[in-house]
GROMACS .gro file of C-alpha atoms in nm:
model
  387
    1UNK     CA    1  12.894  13.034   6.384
    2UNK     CA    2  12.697  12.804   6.175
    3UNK     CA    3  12.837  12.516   5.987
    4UNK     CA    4  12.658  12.391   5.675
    5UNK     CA    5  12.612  11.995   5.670
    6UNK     CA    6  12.602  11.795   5.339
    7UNK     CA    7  12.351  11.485   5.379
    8UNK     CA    8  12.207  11.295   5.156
    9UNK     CA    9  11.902  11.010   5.192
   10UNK     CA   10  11.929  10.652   5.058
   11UNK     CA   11  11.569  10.532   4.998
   12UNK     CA   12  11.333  10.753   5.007
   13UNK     CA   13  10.992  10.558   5.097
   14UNK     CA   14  10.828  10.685   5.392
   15UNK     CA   15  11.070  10.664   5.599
   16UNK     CA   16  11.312  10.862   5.352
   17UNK     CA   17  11.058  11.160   5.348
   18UNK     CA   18  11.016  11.155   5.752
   19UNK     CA   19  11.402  11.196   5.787
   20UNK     CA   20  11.376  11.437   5.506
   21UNK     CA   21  11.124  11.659   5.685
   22UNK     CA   22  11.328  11.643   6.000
   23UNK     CA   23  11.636  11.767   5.820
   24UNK     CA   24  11.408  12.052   5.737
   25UNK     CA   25  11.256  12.076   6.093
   26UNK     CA   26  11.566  12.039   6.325
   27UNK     CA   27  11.657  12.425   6.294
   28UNK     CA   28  11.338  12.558   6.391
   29UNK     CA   29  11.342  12.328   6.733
   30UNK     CA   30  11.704  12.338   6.780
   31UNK     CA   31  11.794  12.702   6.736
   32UNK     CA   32  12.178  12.617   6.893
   33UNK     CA   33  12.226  12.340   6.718
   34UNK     CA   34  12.546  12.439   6.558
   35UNK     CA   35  12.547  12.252   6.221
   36UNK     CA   36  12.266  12.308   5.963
   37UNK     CA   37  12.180  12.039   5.723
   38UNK     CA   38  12.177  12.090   5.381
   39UNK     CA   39  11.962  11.817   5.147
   40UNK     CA   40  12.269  11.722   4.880
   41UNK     CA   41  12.120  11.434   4.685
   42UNK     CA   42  11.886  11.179   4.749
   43UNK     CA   43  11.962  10.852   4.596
   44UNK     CA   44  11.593  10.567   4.461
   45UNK     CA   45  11.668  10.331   4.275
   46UNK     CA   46  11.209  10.385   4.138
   47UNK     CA   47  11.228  10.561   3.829
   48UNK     CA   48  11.114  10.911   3.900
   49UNK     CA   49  11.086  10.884   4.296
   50UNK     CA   50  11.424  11.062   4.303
   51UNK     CA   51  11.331  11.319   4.109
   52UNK     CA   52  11.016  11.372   4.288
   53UNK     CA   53  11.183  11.384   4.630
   54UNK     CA   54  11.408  11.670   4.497
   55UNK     CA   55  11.147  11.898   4.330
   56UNK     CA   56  10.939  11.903   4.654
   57UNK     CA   57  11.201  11.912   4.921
   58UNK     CA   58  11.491  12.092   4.728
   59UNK     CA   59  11.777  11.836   4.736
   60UNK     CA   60  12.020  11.957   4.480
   61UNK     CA   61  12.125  11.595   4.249
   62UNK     CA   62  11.924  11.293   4.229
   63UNK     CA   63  12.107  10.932   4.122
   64UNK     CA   64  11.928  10.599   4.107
   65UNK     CA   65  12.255  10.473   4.269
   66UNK     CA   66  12.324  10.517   4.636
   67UNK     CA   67  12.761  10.431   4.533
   68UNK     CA   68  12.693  10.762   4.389
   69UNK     CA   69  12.627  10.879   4.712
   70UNK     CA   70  12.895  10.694   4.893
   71UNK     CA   71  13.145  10.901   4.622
   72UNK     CA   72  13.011  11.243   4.678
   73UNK     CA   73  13.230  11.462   4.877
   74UNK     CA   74  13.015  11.707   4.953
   75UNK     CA   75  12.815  11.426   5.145
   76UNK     CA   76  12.910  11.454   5.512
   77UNK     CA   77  12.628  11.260   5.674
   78UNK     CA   78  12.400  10.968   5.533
   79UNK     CA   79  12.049  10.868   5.602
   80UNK     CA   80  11.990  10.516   5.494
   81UNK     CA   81  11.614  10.456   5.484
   82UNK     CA   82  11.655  10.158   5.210
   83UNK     CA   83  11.460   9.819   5.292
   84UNK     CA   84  11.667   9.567   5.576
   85UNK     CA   85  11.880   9.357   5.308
   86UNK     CA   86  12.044   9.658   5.231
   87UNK     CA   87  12.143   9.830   5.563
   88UNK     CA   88  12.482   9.607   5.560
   89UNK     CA   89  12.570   9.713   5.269
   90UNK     CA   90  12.503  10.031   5.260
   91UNK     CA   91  12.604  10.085   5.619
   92UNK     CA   92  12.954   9.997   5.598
   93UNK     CA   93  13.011  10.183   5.243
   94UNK     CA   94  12.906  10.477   5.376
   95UNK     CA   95  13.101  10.439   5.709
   96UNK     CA   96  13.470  10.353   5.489
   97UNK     CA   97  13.382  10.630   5.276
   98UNK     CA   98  13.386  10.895   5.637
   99UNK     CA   99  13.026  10.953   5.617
  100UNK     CA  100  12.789  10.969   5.954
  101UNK     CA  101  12.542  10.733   5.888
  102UNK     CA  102  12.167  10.810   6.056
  103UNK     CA  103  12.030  10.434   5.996
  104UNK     CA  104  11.687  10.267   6.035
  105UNK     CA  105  11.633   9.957   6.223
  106UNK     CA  106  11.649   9.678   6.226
  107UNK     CA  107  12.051   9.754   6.044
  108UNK     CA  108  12.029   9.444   5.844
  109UNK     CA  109  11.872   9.108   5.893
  110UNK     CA  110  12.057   9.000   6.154
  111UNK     CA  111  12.326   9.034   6.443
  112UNK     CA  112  12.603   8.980   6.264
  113UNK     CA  113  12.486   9.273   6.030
  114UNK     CA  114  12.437   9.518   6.265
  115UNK     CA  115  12.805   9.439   6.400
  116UNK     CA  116  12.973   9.447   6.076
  117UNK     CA  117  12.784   9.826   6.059
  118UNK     CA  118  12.875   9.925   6.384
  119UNK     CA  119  13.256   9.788   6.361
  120UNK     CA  120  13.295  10.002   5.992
  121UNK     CA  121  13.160  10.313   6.210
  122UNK     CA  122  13.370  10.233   6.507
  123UNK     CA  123  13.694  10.158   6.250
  124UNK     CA  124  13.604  10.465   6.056
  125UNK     CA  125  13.554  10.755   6.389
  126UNK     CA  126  13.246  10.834   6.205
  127UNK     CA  127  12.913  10.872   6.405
  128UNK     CA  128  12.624  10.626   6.399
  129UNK     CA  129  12.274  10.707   6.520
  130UNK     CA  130  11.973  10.431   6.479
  131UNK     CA  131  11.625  10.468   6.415
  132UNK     CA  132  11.497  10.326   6.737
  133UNK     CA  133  11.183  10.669   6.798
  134UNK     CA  134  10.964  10.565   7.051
  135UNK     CA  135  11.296  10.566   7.311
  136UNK     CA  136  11.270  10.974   7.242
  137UNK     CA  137  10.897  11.024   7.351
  138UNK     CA  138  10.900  11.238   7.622
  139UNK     CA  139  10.647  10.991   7.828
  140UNK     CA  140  10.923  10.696   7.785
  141UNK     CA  141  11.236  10.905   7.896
  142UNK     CA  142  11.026  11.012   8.213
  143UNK     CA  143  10.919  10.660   8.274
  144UNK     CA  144  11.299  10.525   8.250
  145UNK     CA  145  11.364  10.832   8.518
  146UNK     CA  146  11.125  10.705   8.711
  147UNK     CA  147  11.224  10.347   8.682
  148UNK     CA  148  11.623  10.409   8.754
  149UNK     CA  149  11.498  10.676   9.039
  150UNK     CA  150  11.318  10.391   9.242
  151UNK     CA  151  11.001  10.560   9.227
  152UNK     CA  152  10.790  10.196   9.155
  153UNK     CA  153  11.042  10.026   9.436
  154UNK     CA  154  11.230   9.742   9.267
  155UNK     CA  155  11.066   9.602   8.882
  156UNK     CA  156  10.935   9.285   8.957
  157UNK     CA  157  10.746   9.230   8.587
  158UNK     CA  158  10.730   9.420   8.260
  159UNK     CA  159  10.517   9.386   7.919
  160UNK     CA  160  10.605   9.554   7.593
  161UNK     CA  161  10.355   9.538   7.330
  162UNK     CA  162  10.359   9.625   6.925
  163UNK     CA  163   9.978   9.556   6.775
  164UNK     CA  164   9.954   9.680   6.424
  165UNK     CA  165   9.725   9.584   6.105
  166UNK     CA  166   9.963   9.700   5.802
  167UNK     CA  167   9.987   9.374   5.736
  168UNK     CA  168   9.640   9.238   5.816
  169UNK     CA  169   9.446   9.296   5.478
  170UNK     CA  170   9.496   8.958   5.281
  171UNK     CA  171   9.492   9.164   4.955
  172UNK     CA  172   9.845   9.264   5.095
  173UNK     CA  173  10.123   9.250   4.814
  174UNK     CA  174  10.477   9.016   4.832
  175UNK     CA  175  10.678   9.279   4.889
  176UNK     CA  176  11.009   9.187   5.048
  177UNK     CA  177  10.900   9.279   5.379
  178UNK     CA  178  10.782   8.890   5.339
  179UNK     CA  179  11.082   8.703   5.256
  180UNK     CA  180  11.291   8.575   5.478
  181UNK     CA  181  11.650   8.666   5.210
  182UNK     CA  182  11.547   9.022   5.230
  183UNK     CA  183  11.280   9.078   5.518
  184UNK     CA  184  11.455   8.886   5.753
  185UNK     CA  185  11.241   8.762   6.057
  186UNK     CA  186  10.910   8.961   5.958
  187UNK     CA  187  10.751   9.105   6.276
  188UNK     CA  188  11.052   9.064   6.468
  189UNK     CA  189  11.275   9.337   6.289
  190UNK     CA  190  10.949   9.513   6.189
  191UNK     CA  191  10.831   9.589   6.549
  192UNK     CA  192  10.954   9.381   6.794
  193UNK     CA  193  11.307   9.584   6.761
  194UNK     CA  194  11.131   9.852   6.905
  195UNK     CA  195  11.042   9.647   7.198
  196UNK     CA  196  11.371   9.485   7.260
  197UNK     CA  197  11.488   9.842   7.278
  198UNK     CA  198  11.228   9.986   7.470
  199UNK     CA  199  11.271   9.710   7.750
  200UNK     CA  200  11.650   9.738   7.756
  201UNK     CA  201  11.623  10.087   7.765
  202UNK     CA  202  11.380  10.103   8.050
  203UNK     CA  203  11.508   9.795   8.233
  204UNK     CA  204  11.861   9.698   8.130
  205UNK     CA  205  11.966   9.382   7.960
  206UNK     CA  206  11.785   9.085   7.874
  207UNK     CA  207  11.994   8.755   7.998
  208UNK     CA  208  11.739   8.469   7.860
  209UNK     CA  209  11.419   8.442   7.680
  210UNK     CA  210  11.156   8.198   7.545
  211UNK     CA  211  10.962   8.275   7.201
  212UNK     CA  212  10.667   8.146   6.982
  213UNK     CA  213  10.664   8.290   6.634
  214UNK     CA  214  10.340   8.217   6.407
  215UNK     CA  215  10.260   8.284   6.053
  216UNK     CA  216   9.886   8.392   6.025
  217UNK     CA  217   9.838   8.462   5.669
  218UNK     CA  218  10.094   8.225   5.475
  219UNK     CA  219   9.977   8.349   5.097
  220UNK     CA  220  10.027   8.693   4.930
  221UNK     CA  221  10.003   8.810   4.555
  222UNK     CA  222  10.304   8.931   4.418
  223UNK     CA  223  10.285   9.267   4.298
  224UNK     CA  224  10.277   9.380   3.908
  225UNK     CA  225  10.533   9.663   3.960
  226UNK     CA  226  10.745   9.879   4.235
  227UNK     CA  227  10.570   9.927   4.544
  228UNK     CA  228  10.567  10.181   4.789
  229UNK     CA  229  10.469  10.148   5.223
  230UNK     CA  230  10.251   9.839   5.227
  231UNK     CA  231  10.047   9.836   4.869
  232UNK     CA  232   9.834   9.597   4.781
  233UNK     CA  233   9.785   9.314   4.515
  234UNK     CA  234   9.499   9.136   4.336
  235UNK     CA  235   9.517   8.891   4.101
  236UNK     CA  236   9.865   8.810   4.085
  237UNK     CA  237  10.064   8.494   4.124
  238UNK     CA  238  10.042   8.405   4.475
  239UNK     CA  239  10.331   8.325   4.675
  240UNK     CA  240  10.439   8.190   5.032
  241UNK     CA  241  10.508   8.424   5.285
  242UNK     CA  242  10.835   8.314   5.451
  243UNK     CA  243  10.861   8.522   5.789
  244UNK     CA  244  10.711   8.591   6.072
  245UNK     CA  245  10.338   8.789   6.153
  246UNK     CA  246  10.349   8.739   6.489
  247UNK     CA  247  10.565   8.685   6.828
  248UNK     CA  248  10.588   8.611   7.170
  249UNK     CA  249  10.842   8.632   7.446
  250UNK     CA  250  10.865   8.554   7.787
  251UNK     CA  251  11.206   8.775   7.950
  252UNK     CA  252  11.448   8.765   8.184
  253UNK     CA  253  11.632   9.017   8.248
  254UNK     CA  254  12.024   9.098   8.456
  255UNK     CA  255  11.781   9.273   8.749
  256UNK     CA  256  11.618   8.996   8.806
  257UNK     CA  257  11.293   9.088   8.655
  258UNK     CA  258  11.036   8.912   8.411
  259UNK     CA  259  10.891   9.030   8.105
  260UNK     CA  260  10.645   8.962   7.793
  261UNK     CA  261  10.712   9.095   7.509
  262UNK     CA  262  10.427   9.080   7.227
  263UNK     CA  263  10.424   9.205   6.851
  264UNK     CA  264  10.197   9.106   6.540
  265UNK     CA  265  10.161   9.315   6.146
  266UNK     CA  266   9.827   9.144   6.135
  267UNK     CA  267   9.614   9.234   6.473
  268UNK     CA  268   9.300   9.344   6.321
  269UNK     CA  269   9.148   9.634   6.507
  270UNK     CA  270   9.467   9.725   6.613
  271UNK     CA  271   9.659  10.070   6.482
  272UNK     CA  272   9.971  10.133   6.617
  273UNK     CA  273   9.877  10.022   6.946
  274UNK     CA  274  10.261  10.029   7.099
  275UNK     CA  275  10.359  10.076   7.472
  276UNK     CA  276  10.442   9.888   7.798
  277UNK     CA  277  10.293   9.811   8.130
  278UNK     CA  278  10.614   9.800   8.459
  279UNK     CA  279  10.526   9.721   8.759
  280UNK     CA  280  10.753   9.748   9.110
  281UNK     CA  281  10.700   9.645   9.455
  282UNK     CA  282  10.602  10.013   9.537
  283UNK     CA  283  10.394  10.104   9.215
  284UNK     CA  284  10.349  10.083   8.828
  285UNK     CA  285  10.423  10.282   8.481
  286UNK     CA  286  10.203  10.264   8.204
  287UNK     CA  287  10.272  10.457   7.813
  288UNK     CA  288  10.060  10.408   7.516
  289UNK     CA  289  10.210  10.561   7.193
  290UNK     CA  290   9.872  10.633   7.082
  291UNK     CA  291   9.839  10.873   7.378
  292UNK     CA  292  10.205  10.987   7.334
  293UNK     CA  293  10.227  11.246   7.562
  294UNK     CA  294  10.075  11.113   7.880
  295UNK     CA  295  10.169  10.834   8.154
  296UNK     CA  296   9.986  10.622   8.376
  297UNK     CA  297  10.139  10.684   8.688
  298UNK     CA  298  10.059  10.447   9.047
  299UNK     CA  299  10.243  10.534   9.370
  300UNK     CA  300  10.213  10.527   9.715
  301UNK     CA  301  10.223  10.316  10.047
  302UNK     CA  302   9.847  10.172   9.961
  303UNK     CA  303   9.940   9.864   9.749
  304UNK     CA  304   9.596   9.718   9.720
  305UNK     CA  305   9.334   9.898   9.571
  306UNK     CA  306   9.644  10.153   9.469
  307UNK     CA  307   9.480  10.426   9.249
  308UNK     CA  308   9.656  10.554   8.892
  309UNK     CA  309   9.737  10.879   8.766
  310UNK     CA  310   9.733  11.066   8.455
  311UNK     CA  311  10.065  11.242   8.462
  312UNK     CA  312  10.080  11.524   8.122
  313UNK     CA  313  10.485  11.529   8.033
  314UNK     CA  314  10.594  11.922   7.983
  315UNK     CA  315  10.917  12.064   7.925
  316UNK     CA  316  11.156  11.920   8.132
  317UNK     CA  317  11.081  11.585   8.012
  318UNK     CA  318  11.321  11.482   7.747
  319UNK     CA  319  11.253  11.700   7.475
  320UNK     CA  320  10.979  11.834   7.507
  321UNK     CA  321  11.018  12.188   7.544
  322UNK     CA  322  11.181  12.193   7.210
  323UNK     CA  323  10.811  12.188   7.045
  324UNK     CA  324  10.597  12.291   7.297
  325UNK     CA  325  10.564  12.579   7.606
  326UNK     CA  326  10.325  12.370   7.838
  327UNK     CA  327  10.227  12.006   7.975
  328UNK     CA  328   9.908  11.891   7.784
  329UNK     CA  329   9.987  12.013   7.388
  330UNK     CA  330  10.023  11.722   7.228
  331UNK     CA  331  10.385  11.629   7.012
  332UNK     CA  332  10.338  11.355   6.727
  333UNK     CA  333  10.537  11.068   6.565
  334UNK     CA  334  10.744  11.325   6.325
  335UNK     CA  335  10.845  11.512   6.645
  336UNK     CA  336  11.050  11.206   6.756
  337UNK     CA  337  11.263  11.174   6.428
  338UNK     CA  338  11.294  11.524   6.475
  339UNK     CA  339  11.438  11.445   6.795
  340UNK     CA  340  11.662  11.161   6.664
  341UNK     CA  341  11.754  11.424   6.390
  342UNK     CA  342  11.913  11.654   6.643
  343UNK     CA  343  12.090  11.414   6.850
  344UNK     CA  344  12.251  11.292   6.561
  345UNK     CA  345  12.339  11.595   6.423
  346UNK     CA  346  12.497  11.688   6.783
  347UNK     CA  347  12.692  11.390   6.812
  348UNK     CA  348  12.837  11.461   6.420
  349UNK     CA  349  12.914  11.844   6.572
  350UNK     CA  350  13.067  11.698   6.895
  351UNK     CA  351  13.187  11.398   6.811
  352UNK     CA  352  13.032  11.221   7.164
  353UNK     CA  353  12.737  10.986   7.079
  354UNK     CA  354  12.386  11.135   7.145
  355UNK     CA  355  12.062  10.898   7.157
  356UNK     CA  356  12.041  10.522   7.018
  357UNK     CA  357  12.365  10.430   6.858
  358UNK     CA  358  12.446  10.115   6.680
  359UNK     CA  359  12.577   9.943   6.965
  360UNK     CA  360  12.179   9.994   7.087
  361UNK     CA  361  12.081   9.850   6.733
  362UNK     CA  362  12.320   9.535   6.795
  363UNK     CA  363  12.153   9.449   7.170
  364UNK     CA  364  11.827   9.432   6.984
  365UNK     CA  365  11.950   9.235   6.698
  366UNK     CA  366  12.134   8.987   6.911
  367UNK     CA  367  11.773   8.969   7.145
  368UNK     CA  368  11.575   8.873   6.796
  369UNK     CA  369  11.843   8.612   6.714
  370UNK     CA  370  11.770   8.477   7.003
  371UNK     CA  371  11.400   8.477   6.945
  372UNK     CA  372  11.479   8.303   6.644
  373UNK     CA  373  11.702   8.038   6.766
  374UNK     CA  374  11.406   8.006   7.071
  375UNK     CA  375  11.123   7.986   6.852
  376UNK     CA  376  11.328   7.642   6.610
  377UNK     CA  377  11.423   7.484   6.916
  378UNK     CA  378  11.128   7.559   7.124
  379UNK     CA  379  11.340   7.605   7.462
  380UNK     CA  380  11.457   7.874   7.652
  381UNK     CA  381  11.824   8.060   7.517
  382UNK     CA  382  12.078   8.268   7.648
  383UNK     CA  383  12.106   8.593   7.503
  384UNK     CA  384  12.456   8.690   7.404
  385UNK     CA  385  12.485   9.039   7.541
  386UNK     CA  386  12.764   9.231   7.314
  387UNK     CA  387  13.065   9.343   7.487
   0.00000   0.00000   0.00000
């Protein structure tokens, strides 16, 4: 049997309308999945987004208020898509009011956010799931086999990289994305979340680490009126941006390994040019997002002059057969929130966590604190893993 799921979206951006589309995917990939989600309201505080969102998708209320949301009882499950300032809040309303919460990263601005979301989830028995994709690539859960299998020998050094250009174009407007009361640390919950998650999930936990943070483009114009993704602005007052476009981190990690890890919003020539580089005593792994589906593979007893391999992930890697019968057919970005869309629905039907939690979104906000606190001080800090 079949149980029908209330959820509801807070925010509905982009991001809003990719969870959206995964409610409305999840069934098709995961026939046994045995909750179905319906689309109960979808809460924007844009005049006429809401509405929008419904008439396309089929939610059945709108509301310009997300407490509205928090209040419904049909609600069962919540995803919260809003921009960072509001994950806090949002996040523990939603948790004290017994609704599973499916939450973007970075969950807040900092640390202490994320905890205070992941306590009200804990304190509540609801289930938390975080937004944290690229882990669910088929490629990256067959490179973390890989890794924890020995098949490189021991990881001696590791880089992580996040190049984009959303934020390049100097036209770009002052949205809050650039302040530091309700961007937070710019780049560093933008993109390099994803890489403090992508090396702890490959490698395990980061003990100590050294950062440089730079602001490239310190001027924006503010924009006339609501904005949506990353519009742009001419002619307006201009303003100072207050957070980061760019960082990077030398890594240490419990395992005794080194790292770099490297993000910038302004790397012209650069699209979505995410992935990392490991390298062991017996061989290397190598994943570009932009060629999702594929690793670089070196092993062997040759060492020098070691060739690599093009390895095509298939079904038994991760999820792959889920969306497609053979190695080589490609799976896109949408695929992984469809992904993240089932796990969290299985952990809501099972109550066991399934994929990145929020005790996964608090390692990575504790790492960027620490990249914060590295870049003022200009010295090497401790990272406070969480208990």
């Amino acid at each position: 049997m079949v149980d029908a799921l209330g959820v509801a979206v807070v925010g509905f951006g982009w991001m809003g309308r990719v969870h959206t589309q995964a409610y409305a995917r999840v069934a098709h990939h995961f026939p046994g999945l045995p909750l179905r989600p319906e689309l109960v309201t979808v809460a924007e505080e844009v005049p006429g987004r809401a509405e929008e969102a419904a008439a396309q998708f089929g939610f059945a209320s709108t509301t310009r208020d997300w407490r509205d949301v928090a209040a419904d009882p049909r609600v069962r499950a919540v995803s919260i898509t809003a921009p960072n300032f509001l994950h806090r809040e949002i996040g523990v309303a939603m948790a004290e009011a017994g609704k599973h919460i499916w939450i973007e990263k970075p969950v807040g601005l900092t640390a202490e956010d994320a905890r205070a979301v992941a306590d009200a989830v804990a304190k509540a028995g609801v289930q938390g799931a975080v937004g944290f994709n690229y882990r669910n690539a088929p490629a990256v859960e067959a490179a973390r086999e890989l890794i924890a299998s020995g098949g490189i020998g021991k990881v001696t050094h590791a880089r992580v990289r996040l190049f984009s250009d959303y934020a390049a174009h100097p036209e770009g407007a002052l949205t809050w994305r650039y302040e530091r009361e309700r961007g937070g640390s710019g780049v560093l919950g933008d993109l390099a979340s994803h890489g403090a998650d992508l090396a702890r999930y490959l490698l395990g936990d980061i003990t100590s680490l050294t950062a440089d943070t730079a602001i490239f483009l310190p001027e924006r114009a503010r924009p006339a009126g609501a904005t949506a993704g990353h519009s742009r602005a001419t002619g307006g007052e201009l303003g100072a941006v207050e957070n980061e476009d760019y960082v990077n981190c030398l890594l240490r990690f419990a395992s005794g390994a080194r790292g770099v890890l490297e993000a910038c919003r302004v790397s012209v020539g650069e699209q979505n040019n995410y992935g990392f580089e490991v390298h062991g005593t017996e061989g290397a792994v190598f994943w570009d997002f932009r060629r999702m589906n594929e690793l670089g593979v070196s092993r062997g007893t040759g060492y020098q002059d070691q060739p690599v391999s093009t390895v095509y992930v298939g079904p038994g890697d991760g999820e792959f057969g889920a969306f497609q019968p053979g190695a080589a057919n490609a799976m896109g970005y949408d695929d992984l929130k469809v992904i993240e869309a089932y796990r969290f629905l299985r952990s809501v039907a099972e109550g066991v966590p399934y994929g990145a939690t929020l005790a996964d979104a608090v390692h990575s906000a504790t790492v960027l604190d620490a990249m914060v606190r590295s870049a003022e001080n200009r010295t090497w800090v401790t990272v406070d893993t969480p208990a």
